[in-house]
Tab-separated table of C-alpha atoms and ligand atoms in Angstrom:
chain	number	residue	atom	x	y	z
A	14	UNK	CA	-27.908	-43.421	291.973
A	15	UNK	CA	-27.539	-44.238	295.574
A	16	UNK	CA	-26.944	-48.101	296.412
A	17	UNK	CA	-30.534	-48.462	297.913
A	18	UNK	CA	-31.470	-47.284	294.062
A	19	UNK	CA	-29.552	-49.872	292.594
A	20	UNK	CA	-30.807	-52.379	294.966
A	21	UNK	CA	-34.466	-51.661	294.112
A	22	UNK	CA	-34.033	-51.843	290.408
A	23	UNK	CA	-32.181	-55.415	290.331
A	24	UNK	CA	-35.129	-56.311	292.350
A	25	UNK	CA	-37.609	-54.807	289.566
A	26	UNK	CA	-35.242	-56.056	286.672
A	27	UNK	CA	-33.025	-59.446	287.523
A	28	UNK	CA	-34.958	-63.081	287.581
A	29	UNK	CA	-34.867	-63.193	291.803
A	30	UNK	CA	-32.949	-66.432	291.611
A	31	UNK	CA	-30.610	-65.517	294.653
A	32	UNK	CA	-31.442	-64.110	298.112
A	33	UNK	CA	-28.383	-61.090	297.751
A	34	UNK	CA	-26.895	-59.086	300.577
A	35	UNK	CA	-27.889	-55.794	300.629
A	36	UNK	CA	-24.723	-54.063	298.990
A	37	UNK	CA	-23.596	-52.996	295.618
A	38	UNK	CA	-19.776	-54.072	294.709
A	39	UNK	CA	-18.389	-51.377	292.785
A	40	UNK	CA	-14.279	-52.000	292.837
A	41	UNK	CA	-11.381	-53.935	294.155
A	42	UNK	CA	-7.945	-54.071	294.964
A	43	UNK	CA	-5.645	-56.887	296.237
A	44	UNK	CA	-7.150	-58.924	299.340
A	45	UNK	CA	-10.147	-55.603	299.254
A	46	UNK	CA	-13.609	-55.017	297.796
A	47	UNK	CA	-15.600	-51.641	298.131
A	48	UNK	CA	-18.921	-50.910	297.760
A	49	UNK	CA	-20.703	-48.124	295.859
A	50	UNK	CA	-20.413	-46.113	299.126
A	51	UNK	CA	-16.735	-46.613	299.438
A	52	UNK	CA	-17.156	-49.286	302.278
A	53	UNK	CA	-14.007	-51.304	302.515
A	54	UNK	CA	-14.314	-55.013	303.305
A	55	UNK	CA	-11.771	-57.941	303.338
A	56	UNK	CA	-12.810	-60.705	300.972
A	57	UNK	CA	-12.802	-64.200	302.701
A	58	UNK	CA	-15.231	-65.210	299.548
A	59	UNK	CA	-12.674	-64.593	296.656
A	60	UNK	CA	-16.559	-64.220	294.163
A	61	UNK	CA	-16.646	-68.108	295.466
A	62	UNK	CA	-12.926	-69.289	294.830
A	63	UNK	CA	-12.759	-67.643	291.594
A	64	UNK	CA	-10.315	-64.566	292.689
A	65	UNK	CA	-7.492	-66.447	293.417
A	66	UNK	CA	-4.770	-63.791	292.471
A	67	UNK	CA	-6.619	-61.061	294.284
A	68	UNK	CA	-8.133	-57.679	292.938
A	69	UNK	CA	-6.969	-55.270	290.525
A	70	UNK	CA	-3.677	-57.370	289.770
A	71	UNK	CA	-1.611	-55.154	286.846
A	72	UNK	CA	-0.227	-57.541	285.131
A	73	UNK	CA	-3.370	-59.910	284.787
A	74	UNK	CA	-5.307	-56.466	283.789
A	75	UNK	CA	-2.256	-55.707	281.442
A	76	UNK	CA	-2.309	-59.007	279.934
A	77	UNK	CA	-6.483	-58.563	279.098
A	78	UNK	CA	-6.369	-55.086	278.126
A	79	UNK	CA	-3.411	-56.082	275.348
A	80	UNK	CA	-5.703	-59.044	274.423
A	81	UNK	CA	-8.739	-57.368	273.841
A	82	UNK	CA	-6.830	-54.468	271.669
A	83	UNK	CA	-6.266	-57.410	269.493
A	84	UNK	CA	-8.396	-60.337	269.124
A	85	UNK	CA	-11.455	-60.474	271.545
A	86	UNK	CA	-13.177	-63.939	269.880
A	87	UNK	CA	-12.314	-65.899	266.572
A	88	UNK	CA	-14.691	-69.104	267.018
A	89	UNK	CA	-12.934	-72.814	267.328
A	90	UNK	CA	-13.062	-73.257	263.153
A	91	UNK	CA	-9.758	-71.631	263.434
A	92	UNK	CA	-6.709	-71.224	265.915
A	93	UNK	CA	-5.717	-68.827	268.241
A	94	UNK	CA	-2.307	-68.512	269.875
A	95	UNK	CA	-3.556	-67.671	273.393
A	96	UNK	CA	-5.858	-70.667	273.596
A	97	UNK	CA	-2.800	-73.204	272.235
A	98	UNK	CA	-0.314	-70.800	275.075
A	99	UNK	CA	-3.372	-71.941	277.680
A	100	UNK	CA	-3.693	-75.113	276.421
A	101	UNK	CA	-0.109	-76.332	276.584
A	102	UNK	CA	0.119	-74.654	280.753
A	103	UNK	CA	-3.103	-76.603	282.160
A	104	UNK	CA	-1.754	-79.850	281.122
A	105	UNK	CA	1.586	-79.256	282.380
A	106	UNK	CA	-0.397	-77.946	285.469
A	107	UNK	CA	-2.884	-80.270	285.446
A	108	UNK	CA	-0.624	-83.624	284.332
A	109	UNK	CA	-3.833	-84.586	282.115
A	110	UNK	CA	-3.154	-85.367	277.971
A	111	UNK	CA	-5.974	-83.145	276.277
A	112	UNK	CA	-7.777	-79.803	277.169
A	113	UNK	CA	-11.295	-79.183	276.081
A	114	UNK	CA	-12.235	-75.398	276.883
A	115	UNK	CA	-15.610	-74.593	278.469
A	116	UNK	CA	-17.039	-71.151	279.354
A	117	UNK	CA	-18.327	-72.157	283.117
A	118	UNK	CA	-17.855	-75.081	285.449
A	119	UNK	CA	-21.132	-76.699	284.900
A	120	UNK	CA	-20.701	-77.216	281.101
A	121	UNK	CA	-16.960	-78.596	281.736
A	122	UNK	CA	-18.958	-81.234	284.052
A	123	UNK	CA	-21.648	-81.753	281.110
A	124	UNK	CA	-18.080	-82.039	278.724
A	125	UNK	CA	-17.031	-84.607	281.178
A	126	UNK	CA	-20.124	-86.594	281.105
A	127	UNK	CA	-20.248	-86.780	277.421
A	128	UNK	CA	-16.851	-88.112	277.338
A	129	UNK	CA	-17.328	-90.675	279.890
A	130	UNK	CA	-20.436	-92.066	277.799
A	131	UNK	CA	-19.357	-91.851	274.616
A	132	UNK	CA	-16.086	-93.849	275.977
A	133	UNK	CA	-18.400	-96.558	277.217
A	134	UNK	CA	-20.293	-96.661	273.939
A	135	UNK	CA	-17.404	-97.257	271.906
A	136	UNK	CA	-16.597	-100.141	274.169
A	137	UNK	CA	-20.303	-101.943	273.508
A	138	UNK	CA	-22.288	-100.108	271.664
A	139	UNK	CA	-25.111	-99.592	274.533
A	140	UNK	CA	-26.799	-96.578	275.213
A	141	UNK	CA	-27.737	-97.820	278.931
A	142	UNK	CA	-24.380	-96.795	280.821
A	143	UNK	CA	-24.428	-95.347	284.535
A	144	UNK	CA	-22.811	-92.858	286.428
A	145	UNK	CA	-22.674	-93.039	289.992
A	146	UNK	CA	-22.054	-89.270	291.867
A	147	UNK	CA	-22.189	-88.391	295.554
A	148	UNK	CA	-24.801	-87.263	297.769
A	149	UNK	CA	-24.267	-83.616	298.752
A	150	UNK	CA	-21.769	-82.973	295.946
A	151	UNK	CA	-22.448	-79.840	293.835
A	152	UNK	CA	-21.373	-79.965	289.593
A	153	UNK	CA	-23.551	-77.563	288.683
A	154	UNK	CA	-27.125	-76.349	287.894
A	155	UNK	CA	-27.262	-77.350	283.990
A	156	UNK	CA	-29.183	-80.810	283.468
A	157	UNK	CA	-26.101	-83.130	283.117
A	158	UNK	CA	-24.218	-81.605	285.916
A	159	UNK	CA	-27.487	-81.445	288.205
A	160	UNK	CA	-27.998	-84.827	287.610
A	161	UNK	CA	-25.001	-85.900	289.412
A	162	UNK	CA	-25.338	-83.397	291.999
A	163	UNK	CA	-25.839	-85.169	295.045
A	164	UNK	CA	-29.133	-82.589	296.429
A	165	UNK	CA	-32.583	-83.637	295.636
A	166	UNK	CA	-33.625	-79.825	296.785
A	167	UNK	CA	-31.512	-78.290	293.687
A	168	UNK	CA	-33.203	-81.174	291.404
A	169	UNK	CA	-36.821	-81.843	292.445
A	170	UNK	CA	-38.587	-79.540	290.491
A	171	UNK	CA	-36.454	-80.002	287.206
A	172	UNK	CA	-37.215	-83.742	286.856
A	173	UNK	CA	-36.603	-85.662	284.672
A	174	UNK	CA	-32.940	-85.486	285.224
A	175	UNK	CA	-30.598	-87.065	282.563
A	176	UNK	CA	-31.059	-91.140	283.320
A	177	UNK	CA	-29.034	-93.799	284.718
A	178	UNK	CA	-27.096	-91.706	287.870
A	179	UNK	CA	-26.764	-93.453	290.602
A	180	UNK	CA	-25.938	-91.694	294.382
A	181	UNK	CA	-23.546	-93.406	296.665
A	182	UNK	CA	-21.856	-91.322	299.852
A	183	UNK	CA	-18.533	-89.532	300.041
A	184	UNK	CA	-15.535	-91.566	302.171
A	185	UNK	CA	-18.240	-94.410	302.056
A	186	UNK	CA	-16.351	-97.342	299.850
A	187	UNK	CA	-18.991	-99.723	300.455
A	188	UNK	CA	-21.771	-97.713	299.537
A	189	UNK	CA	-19.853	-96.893	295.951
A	190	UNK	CA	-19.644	-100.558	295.686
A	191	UNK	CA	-23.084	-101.554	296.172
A	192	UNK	CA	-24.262	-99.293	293.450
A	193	UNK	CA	-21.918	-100.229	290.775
A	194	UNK	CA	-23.066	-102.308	287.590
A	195	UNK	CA	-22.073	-104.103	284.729
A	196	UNK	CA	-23.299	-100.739	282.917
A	197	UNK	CA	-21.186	-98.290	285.538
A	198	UNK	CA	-19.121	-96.152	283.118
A	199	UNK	CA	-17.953	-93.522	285.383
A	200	UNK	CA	-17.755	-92.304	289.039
A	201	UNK	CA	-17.681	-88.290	289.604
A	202	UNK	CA	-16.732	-86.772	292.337
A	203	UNK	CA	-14.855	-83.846	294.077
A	204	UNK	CA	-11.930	-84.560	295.740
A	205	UNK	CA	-13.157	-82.228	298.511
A	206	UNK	CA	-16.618	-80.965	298.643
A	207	UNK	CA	-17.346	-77.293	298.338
A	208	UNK	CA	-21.024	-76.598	298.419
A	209	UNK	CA	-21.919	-79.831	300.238
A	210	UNK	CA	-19.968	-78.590	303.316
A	211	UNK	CA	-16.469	-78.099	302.557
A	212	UNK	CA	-15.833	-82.319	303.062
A	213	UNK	CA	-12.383	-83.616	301.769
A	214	UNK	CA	-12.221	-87.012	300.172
A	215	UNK	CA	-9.891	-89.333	302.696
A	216	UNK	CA	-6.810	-90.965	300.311
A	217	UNK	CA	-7.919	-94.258	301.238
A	218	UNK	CA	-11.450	-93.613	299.747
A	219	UNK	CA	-9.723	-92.150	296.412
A	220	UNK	CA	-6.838	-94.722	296.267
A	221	UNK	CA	-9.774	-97.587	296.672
A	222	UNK	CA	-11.870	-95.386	294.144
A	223	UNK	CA	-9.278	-95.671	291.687
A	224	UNK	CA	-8.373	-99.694	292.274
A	225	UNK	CA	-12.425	-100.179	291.875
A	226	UNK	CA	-11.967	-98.260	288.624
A	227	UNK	CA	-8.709	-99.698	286.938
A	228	UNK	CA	-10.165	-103.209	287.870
A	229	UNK	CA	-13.569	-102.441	285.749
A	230	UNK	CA	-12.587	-99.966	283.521
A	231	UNK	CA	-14.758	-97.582	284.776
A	232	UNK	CA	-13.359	-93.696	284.373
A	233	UNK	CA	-12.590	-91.772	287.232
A	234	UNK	CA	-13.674	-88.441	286.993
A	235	UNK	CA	-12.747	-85.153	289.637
A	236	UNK	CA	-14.251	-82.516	289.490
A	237	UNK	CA	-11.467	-80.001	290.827
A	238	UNK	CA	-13.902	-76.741	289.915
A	239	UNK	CA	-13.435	-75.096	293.439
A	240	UNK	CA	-10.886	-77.378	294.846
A	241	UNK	CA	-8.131	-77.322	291.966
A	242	UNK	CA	-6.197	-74.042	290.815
A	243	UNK	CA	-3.939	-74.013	293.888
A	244	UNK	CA	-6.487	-74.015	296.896
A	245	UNK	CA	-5.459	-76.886	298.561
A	246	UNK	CA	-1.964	-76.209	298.644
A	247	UNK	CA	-1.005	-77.723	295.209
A	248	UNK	CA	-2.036	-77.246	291.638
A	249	UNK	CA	-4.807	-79.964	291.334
A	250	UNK	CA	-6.137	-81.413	294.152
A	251	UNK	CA	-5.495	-85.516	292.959
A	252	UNK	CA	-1.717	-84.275	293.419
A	253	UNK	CA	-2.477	-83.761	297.007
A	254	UNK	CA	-3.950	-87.033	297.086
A	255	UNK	CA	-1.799	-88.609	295.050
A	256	UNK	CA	-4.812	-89.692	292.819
A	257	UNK	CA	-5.076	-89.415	289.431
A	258	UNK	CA	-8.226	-89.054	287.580
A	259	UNK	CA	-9.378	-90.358	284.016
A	260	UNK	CA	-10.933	-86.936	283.445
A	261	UNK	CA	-10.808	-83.961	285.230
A	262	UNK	CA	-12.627	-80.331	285.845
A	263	UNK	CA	-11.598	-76.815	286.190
A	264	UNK	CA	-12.841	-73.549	286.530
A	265	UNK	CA	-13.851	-71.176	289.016
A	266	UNK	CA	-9.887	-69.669	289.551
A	267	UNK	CA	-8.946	-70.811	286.182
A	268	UNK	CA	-9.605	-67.364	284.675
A	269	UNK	CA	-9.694	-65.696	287.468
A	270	UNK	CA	-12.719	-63.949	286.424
A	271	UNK	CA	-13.034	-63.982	283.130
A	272	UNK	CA	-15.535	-66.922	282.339
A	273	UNK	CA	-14.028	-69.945	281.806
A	274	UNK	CA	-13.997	-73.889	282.516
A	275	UNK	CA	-12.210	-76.790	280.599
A	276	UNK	CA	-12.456	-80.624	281.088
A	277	UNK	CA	-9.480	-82.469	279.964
A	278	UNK	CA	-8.899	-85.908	279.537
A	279	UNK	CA	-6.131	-88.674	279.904
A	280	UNK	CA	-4.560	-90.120	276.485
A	281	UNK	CA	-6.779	-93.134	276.780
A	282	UNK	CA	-10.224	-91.399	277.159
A	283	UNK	CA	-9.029	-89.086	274.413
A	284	UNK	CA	-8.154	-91.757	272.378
A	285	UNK	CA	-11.584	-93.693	272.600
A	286	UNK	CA	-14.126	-90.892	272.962
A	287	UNK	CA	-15.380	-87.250	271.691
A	288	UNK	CA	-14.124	-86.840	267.837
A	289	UNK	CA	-15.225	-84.116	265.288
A	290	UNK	CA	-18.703	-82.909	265.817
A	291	UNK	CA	-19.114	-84.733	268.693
A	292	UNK	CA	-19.222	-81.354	271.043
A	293	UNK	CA	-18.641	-77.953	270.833
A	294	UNK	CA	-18.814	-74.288	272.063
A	295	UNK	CA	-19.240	-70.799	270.274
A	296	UNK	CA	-17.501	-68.824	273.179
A	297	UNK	CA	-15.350	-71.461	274.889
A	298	UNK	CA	-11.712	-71.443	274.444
A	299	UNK	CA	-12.128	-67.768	272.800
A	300	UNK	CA	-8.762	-66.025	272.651
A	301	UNK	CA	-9.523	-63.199	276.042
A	302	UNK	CA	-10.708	-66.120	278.170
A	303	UNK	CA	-7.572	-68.249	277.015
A	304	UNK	CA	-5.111	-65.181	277.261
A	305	UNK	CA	-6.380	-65.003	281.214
A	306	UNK	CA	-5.781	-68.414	281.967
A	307	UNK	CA	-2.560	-68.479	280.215
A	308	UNK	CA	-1.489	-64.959	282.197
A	309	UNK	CA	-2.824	-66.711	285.334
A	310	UNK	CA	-0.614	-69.906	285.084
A	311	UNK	CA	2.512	-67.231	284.645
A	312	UNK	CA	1.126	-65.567	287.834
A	313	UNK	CA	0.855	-68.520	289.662
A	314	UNK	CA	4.775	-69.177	289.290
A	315	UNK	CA	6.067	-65.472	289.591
A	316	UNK	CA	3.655	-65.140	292.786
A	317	UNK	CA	4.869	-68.229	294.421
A	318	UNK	CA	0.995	-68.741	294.621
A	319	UNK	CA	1.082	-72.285	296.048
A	320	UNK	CA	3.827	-71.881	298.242
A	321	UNK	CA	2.099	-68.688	299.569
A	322	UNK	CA	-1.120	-71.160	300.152
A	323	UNK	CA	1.453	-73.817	301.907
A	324	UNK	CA	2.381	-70.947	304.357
A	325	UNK	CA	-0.864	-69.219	305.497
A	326	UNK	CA	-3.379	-72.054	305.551
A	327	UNK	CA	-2.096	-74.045	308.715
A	328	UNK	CA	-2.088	-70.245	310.140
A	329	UNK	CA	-5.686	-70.153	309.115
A	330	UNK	CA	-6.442	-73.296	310.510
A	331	UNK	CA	-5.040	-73.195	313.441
A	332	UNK	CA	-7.154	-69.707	313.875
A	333	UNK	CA	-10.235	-71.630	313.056
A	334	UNK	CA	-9.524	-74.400	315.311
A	335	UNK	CA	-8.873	-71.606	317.790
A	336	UNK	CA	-12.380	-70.334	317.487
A	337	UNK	CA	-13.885	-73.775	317.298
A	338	UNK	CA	-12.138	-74.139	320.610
A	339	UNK	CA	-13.344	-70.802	322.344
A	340	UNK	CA	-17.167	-71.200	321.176
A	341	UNK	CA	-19.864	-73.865	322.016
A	342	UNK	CA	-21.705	-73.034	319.413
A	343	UNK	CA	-19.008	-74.284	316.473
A	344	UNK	CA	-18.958	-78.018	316.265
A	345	UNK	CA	-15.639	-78.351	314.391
A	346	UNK	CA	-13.714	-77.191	311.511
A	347	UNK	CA	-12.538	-79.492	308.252
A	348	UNK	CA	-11.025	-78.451	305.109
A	349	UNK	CA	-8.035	-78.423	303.010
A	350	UNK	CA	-5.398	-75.617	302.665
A	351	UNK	CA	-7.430	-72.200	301.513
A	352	UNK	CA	-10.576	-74.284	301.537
A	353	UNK	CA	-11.808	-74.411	304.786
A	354	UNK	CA	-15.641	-74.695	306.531
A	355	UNK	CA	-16.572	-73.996	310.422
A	356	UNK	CA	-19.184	-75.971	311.091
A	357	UNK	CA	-21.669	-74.549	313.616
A	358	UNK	CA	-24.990	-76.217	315.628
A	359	UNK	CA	-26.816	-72.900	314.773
A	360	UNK	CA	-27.375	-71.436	311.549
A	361	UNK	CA	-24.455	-69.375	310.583
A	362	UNK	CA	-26.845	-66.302	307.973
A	363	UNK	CA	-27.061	-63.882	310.929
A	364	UNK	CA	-23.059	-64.173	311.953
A	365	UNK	CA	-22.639	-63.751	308.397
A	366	UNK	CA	-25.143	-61.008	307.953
A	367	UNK	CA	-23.091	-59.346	310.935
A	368	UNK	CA	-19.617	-59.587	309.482
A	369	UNK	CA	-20.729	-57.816	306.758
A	370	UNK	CA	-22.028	-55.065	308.501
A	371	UNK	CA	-18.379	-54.720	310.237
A	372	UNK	CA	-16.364	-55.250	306.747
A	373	UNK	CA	-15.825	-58.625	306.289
A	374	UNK	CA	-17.419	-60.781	303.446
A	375	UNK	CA	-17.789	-64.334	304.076
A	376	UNK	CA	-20.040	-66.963	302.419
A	377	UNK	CA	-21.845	-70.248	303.593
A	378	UNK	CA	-21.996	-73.914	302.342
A	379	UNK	CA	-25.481	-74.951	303.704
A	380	UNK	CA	-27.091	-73.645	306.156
A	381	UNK	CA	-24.742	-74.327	309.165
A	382	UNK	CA	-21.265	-74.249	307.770
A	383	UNK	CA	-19.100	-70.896	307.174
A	384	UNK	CA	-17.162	-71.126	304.485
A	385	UNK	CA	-13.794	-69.460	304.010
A	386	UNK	CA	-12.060	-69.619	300.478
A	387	UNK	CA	-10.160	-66.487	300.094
A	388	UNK	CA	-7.828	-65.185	297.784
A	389	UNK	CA	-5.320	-67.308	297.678
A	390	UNK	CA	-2.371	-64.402	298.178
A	391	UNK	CA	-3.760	-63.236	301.476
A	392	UNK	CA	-1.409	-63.033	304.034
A	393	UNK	CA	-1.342	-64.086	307.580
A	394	UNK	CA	-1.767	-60.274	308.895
A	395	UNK	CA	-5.196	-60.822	306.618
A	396	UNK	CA	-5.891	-63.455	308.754
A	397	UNK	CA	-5.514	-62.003	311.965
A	398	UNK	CA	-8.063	-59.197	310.484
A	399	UNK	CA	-10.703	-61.783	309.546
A	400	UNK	CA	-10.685	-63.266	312.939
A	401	UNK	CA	-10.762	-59.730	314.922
A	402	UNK	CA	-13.549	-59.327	313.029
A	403	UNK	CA	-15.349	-62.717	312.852
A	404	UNK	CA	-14.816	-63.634	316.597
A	405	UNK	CA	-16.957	-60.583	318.230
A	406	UNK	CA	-19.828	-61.392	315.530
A	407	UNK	CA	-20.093	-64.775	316.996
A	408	UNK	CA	-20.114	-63.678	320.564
A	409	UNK	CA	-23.046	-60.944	319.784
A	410	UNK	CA	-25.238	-63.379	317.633
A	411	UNK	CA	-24.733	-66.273	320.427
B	766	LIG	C1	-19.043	-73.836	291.214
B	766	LIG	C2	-18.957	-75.283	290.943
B	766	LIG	C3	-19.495	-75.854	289.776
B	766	LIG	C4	-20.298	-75.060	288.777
B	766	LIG	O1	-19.539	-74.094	288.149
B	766	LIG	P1	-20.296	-72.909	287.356
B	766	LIG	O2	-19.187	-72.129	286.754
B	766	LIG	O3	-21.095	-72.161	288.368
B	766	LIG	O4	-21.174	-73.551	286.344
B	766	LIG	C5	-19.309	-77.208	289.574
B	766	LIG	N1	-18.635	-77.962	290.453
B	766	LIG	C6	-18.106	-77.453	291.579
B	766	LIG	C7	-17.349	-78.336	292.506
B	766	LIG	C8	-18.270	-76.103	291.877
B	766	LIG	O5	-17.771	-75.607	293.013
């Protein structure tokens, strides 16, 4: 079947829950995606931060292919070496005390809330506790997680959410404080934004965040789903900060593709929260997802991952910055290391729609703001392609 074939019968067969571009993805390899009609493009989208180690990667395929010759799922009523190999390398990565393993982001965040409620239960005994989230943050579209997701657009229609959340805004200290209760029992947020615009947390707001917290015990929860596994220039974002959390999120580069999410939790949450039967997963932790993540860590070191972020993302700032210099139509650029957004006056579909066309695969976050989260082993050469490409799109959709 030709592409246009394809096309057509997603269209006839798939719920139409997303608006796709017009191409079928057939194969990759290193920084590269091609599509069913062997159209090469550079990937500046990375399947939404998830792609960290780039395509076709032989020793992360090696590593899955061995796994699944020998133990493809078990269930968590017994153990499994690559989930206690995976275990023991996210909390070293991560600094956190206990690892709970999810199969997606949003059902780490639901993980997360459970454990922040049940916490507060065991405290008092109430069943009235609050959560206060951030307008324009994005946890995910299951009914926990899109309760604290700060976009009444993504929740409208779904009402009733779960109760008791309460919105305050990012970088915004006073307008956390004016929604916090005797019943607060947790504050979620993402050290930088993704969806919401690609917004970083300032370290005052966090280091205030976390006084606010240890004063009330009230648990401190990141969610580091796009922002963690390296992006920013170090493992976990709160290291960048300096910042820790109470509980914490991962996912989207954690597998690097194969599905998989975990929250973990400090000693003391672990101590005074979820216990046996409390929550659970069929899938989650299963011994191929675990195997990735465990072969992913070992990448991360041999690959000098971070220190290959360190190195090319002032390069791709400075690019950006560049751009937002050269064009009255871009308003600015923010970010943090291989996170970064343009932010444009305009509507940025029909630049993207046009750097498509010419090879280059970009996605937004909202309707003005160009997001860039590539692989995180691109080089600076990849760079320099993205922007011969990017900068003439701009100049014919202006
Ligand atoms: C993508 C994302 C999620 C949701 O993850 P899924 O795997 O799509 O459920 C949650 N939080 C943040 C910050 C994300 O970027």
């Amino acid at each position: 079947m030709m592409m246009k074939e394809y096309i057509e019968q997603a269209e006839a067969d798939l719920l139409h829950t997303y608006n796709r571009y017009q191409i079928v993805l057939d194969k990759g390899d290193g920084v590269n995606l091609y599509d069913l009609d062997g159209k090469k493009y550079l990937d500046f989208c990375a399947g939404i931060a998830v792609f960290a180690l780039g395509y076709h990667n032989e020793a992360y395929n090696n590593a899955l292919k061995d796994q699944i010759d020998k133990l493809i799922h078990t269930s968590n009523y017994y153990y499994n070496v690559p989930a206690v190999e995976a275990a023991k390398k996210l909390k070293k990565a991560s600094g956190m005390d206990r690892v709970f393993f999810t199969n997606s982001g949003a059902e780490a965040n639901e993980g997360a809330i459970k454990a922040a409620r049940k916490y507060a239960f065991l405290k008092d005994g109430c069943t009235d506790h609050e959560i206060i989230a951030m307008n324009h943050s994005f946890h995910g579209r299951t009914y926990g997680a899109l309760s604290v997701t700060g976009n009444p657009h993504y929740r409208e229609a779904f009402e009733p959410m779960i109760g008791n959340i309460r919105f305050a805004d990012l970088n915004d200290y006073e307008s956390v404080v004016s929604q916090v209760t005797d019943k607060t029992c947790a504050i979620i947020l993402e050290p930088v934004q993704g969806e919401g615009g690609v917004f970083p947390a300032t370290e005052e707001f966090l280091k205030k965040l976390r006084a606010l917290c240890d004063e009330k015990d009230i648990l401190l929860i990141f969610d580091e789903i796009q922002c963690g596994m390296g992006r920013t220039g170090y493992m976990y974002a709160w290291q960048r900060y300096g910042v820790k959390p109470d509980i914490m999120t991962t996912a989207k580069a954690l597998g690097c593709g194969v599905p998989v999410g975990a929250f973990l939790l400090s000693g003391k949450v672990a101590e005074h929260s979820l216990v046996a039967g409390d929550h659970g997963t069929t899938y989650g932790g299963n011994p191929l997802a675990t195997a990735a993540v465990s072969k992913v860590f070992d990448l991360f070191e041999e690959e000098k991952v971070i220190e290959n972020v360190r190195n090319v993302a002032p390069y791709l700032e400075e690019k950006l910055d560049e751009l937002a210099a050269k064009y009255d139509c871009i308003e600015t650029r923010r970010g943090a290391g291989l996170m970064q957004g343009l932010v444009f006056k305009c509507p940025v579909g029909p630049i993207i729609n046009k750097a498509l066309e010419k090879g280059l695969i970009l996605i937004n976050a909202g309707t003005n703001i160009i997001r860039f989260v590539p692989p995180l082993v691109i080089t600076k050469e990849n760079v320099d392609e993205m922007i011969q490409i990017l900068a003439p799109c701009i100049e014919e959709v202006m």
